[in-house]
């Protein structure tokens, strides 16, 4: 994984993590794959319950192309956040959208980049 530069304190790290989360959510709402990708470290991983781990920019890019095309096309990306917690390098959100009954994301942020993300969701049929 990436080399970590620790912020001065927990509050500073939490602020940095929240800033990355907010930027990531805006990229999601726009459905902008390239903007989404800028939030990830080059060696980041995503675990999403599919049985495989998505690794690195190339795989993450391809994943978000599919996500925005197949799961969250235009008109479905305005999400409602039901729970949000940020502590240090960790951010957690529980949310819903037009086509998602419930979803969760956990992000681990270091040096202003997502290094690990988990996702789970229950979609409408």
Tab-separated table of C-alpha atoms in Angstrom:
chain	number	residue	atom	x	y	z
A	1	UNK	CA	0.000	0.000	0.000
A	2	UNK	CA	0.974	3.660	-0.119
A	3	UNK	CA	3.375	5.218	2.346
A	4	UNK	CA	1.398	7.023	5.016
A	5	UNK	CA	2.122	10.553	6.194
A	6	UNK	CA	0.277	11.027	9.459
A	7	UNK	CA	-1.537	14.332	10.011
A	8	UNK	CA	-0.845	16.337	13.142
A	9	UNK	CA	-3.797	14.872	15.014
A	10	UNK	CA	-6.994	12.880	14.802
A	11	UNK	CA	-9.088	15.975	14.075
A	12	UNK	CA	-6.915	16.879	11.095
A	13	UNK	CA	-7.100	13.304	9.767
A	14	UNK	CA	-10.884	13.250	10.221
A	15	UNK	CA	-11.168	16.553	8.307
A	16	UNK	CA	-9.043	15.176	5.477
A	17	UNK	CA	-11.114	11.990	5.359
A	18	UNK	CA	-14.369	13.970	5.291
A	19	UNK	CA	-13.053	16.149	2.463
A	20	UNK	CA	-12.211	13.052	0.388
A	21	UNK	CA	-15.628	11.526	1.165
A	22	UNK	CA	-17.443	14.708	0.087
A	23	UNK	CA	-15.414	14.914	-3.127
A	24	UNK	CA	-16.059	11.220	-3.811
A	25	UNK	CA	-19.818	11.618	-3.304
A	26	UNK	CA	-19.888	14.574	-5.702
A	27	UNK	CA	-18.054	12.549	-8.368
A	28	UNK	CA	-20.569	9.741	-7.810
A	29	UNK	CA	-23.528	12.105	-8.196
A	30	UNK	CA	-22.032	13.335	-11.474
A	31	UNK	CA	-21.284	9.798	-12.702
A	32	UNK	CA	-17.806	11.009	-13.644
A	33	UNK	CA	-15.474	8.009	-13.822
A	34	UNK	CA	-12.263	10.020	-14.201
A	35	UNK	CA	-13.161	12.350	-11.340
A	36	UNK	CA	-14.070	9.332	-9.213
A	37	UNK	CA	-10.743	7.684	-9.966
A	38	UNK	CA	-8.752	10.696	-8.711
A	39	UNK	CA	-9.918	9.889	-5.175
A	40	UNK	CA	-8.110	6.519	-5.152
A	41	UNK	CA	-4.474	5.691	-4.453
A	42	UNK	CA	-2.888	3.917	-7.411
A	43	UNK	CA	-2.739	0.675	-5.414
A	44	UNK	CA	-6.174	1.006	-3.757
A	45	UNK	CA	-8.515	-1.943	-3.338
A	46	UNK	CA	-12.295	-2.267	-3.296
A	47	UNK	CA	-14.050	-5.197	-1.636
A	48	UNK	CA	-17.693	-5.437	-2.662
A	49	UNK	CA	-18.882	-8.936	-1.892
A	50	UNK	CA	-18.495	-10.288	-5.414
A	51	UNK	CA	-15.854	-12.810	-4.398
A	52	UNK	CA	-12.965	-10.881	-5.898
A	53	UNK	CA	-10.966	-7.857	-4.836
A	54	UNK	CA	-10.788	-4.923	-7.249
A	55	UNK	CA	-7.171	-3.729	-7.318
A	56	UNK	CA	-5.505	-0.624	-8.726
A	57	UNK	CA	-6.585	2.202	-10.981
A	58	UNK	CA	-7.239	0.120	-14.101
A	59	UNK	CA	-9.653	-2.259	-12.359
A	60	UNK	CA	-11.276	0.533	-10.344
A	61	UNK	CA	-11.788	2.566	-13.528
A	62	UNK	CA	-13.454	-0.378	-15.260
A	63	UNK	CA	-15.597	-1.047	-12.192
A	64	UNK	CA	-16.962	2.498	-12.108
A	65	UNK	CA	-17.665	2.446	-15.843
A	66	UNK	CA	-19.891	-0.568	-15.132
A	67	UNK	CA	-21.335	0.889	-11.917
A	68	UNK	CA	-22.434	4.128	-13.584
A	69	UNK	CA	-23.708	2.353	-16.683
A	70	UNK	CA	-25.429	-0.695	-15.163
A	71	UNK	CA	-26.333	0.121	-11.554
A	72	UNK	CA	-26.487	3.902	-11.285
A	73	UNK	CA	-27.334	5.424	-14.671
A	74	UNK	CA	-28.405	9.059	-15.004
A	75	UNK	CA	-31.335	9.861	-12.759
A	76	UNK	CA	-30.419	7.358	-10.019
A	77	UNK	CA	-27.325	8.922	-8.406
A	78	UNK	CA	-28.983	11.389	-6.033
A	79	UNK	CA	-28.490	9.531	-2.793
A	80	UNK	CA	-29.920	10.048	0.662
A	81	UNK	CA	-27.388	9.509	3.416
A	82	UNK	CA	-29.027	7.946	6.459
A	83	UNK	CA	-25.866	7.562	8.529
A	84	UNK	CA	-22.430	9.109	8.267
A	85	UNK	CA	-19.471	8.638	10.594
A	86	UNK	CA	-15.896	9.814	10.201
A	87	UNK	CA	-13.129	8.946	12.638
A	88	UNK	CA	-9.525	9.523	11.678
A	89	UNK	CA	-8.789	7.766	8.405
A	90	UNK	CA	-12.125	5.908	8.351
A	91	UNK	CA	-15.418	7.075	6.839
A	92	UNK	CA	-18.667	5.115	6.873
A	93	UNK	CA	-21.933	5.917	5.133
A	94	UNK	CA	-25.257	4.096	4.991
A	95	UNK	CA	-27.374	5.415	2.164
A	96	UNK	CA	-30.195	4.790	-0.293
A	97	UNK	CA	-31.131	5.873	-3.780
A	98	UNK	CA	-33.907	5.488	-6.331
A	99	UNK	CA	-32.705	1.987	-7.204
A	100	UNK	CA	-30.923	1.051	-3.949
A	101	UNK	CA	-32.995	0.143	-0.902
A	102	UNK	CA	-29.901	0.322	1.292
A	103	UNK	CA	-26.163	0.518	0.709
A	104	UNK	CA	-23.048	1.009	2.800
A	105	UNK	CA	-19.557	2.187	2.008
A	106	UNK	CA	-16.537	2.257	4.249
A	107	UNK	CA	-13.481	4.205	3.106
A	108	UNK	CA	-9.975	4.184	4.536
A	109	UNK	CA	-8.198	7.407	3.515
A	110	UNK	CA	-4.458	8.032	3.722
A	111	UNK	CA	-2.568	10.984	2.292
A	112	UNK	CA	-5.795	12.339	0.811
A	113	UNK	CA	-6.560	9.169	-1.193
A	114	UNK	CA	-8.849	6.198	-0.688
A	115	UNK	CA	-6.657	3.150	-0.087
A	116	UNK	CA	-9.408	0.695	0.862
A	117	UNK	CA	-13.152	0.754	0.209
A	118	UNK	CA	-15.844	-1.728	1.064
A	119	UNK	CA	-19.320	-1.640	-0.443
A	120	UNK	CA	-22.524	-3.603	0.071
A	121	UNK	CA	-25.969	-2.847	-1.240
A	122	UNK	CA	-29.498	-4.140	-1.621
A	123	UNK	CA	-30.987	-3.093	-4.965
A	124	UNK	CA	-34.561	-2.796	-6.162
A	125	UNK	CA	-35.572	-5.239	-8.895
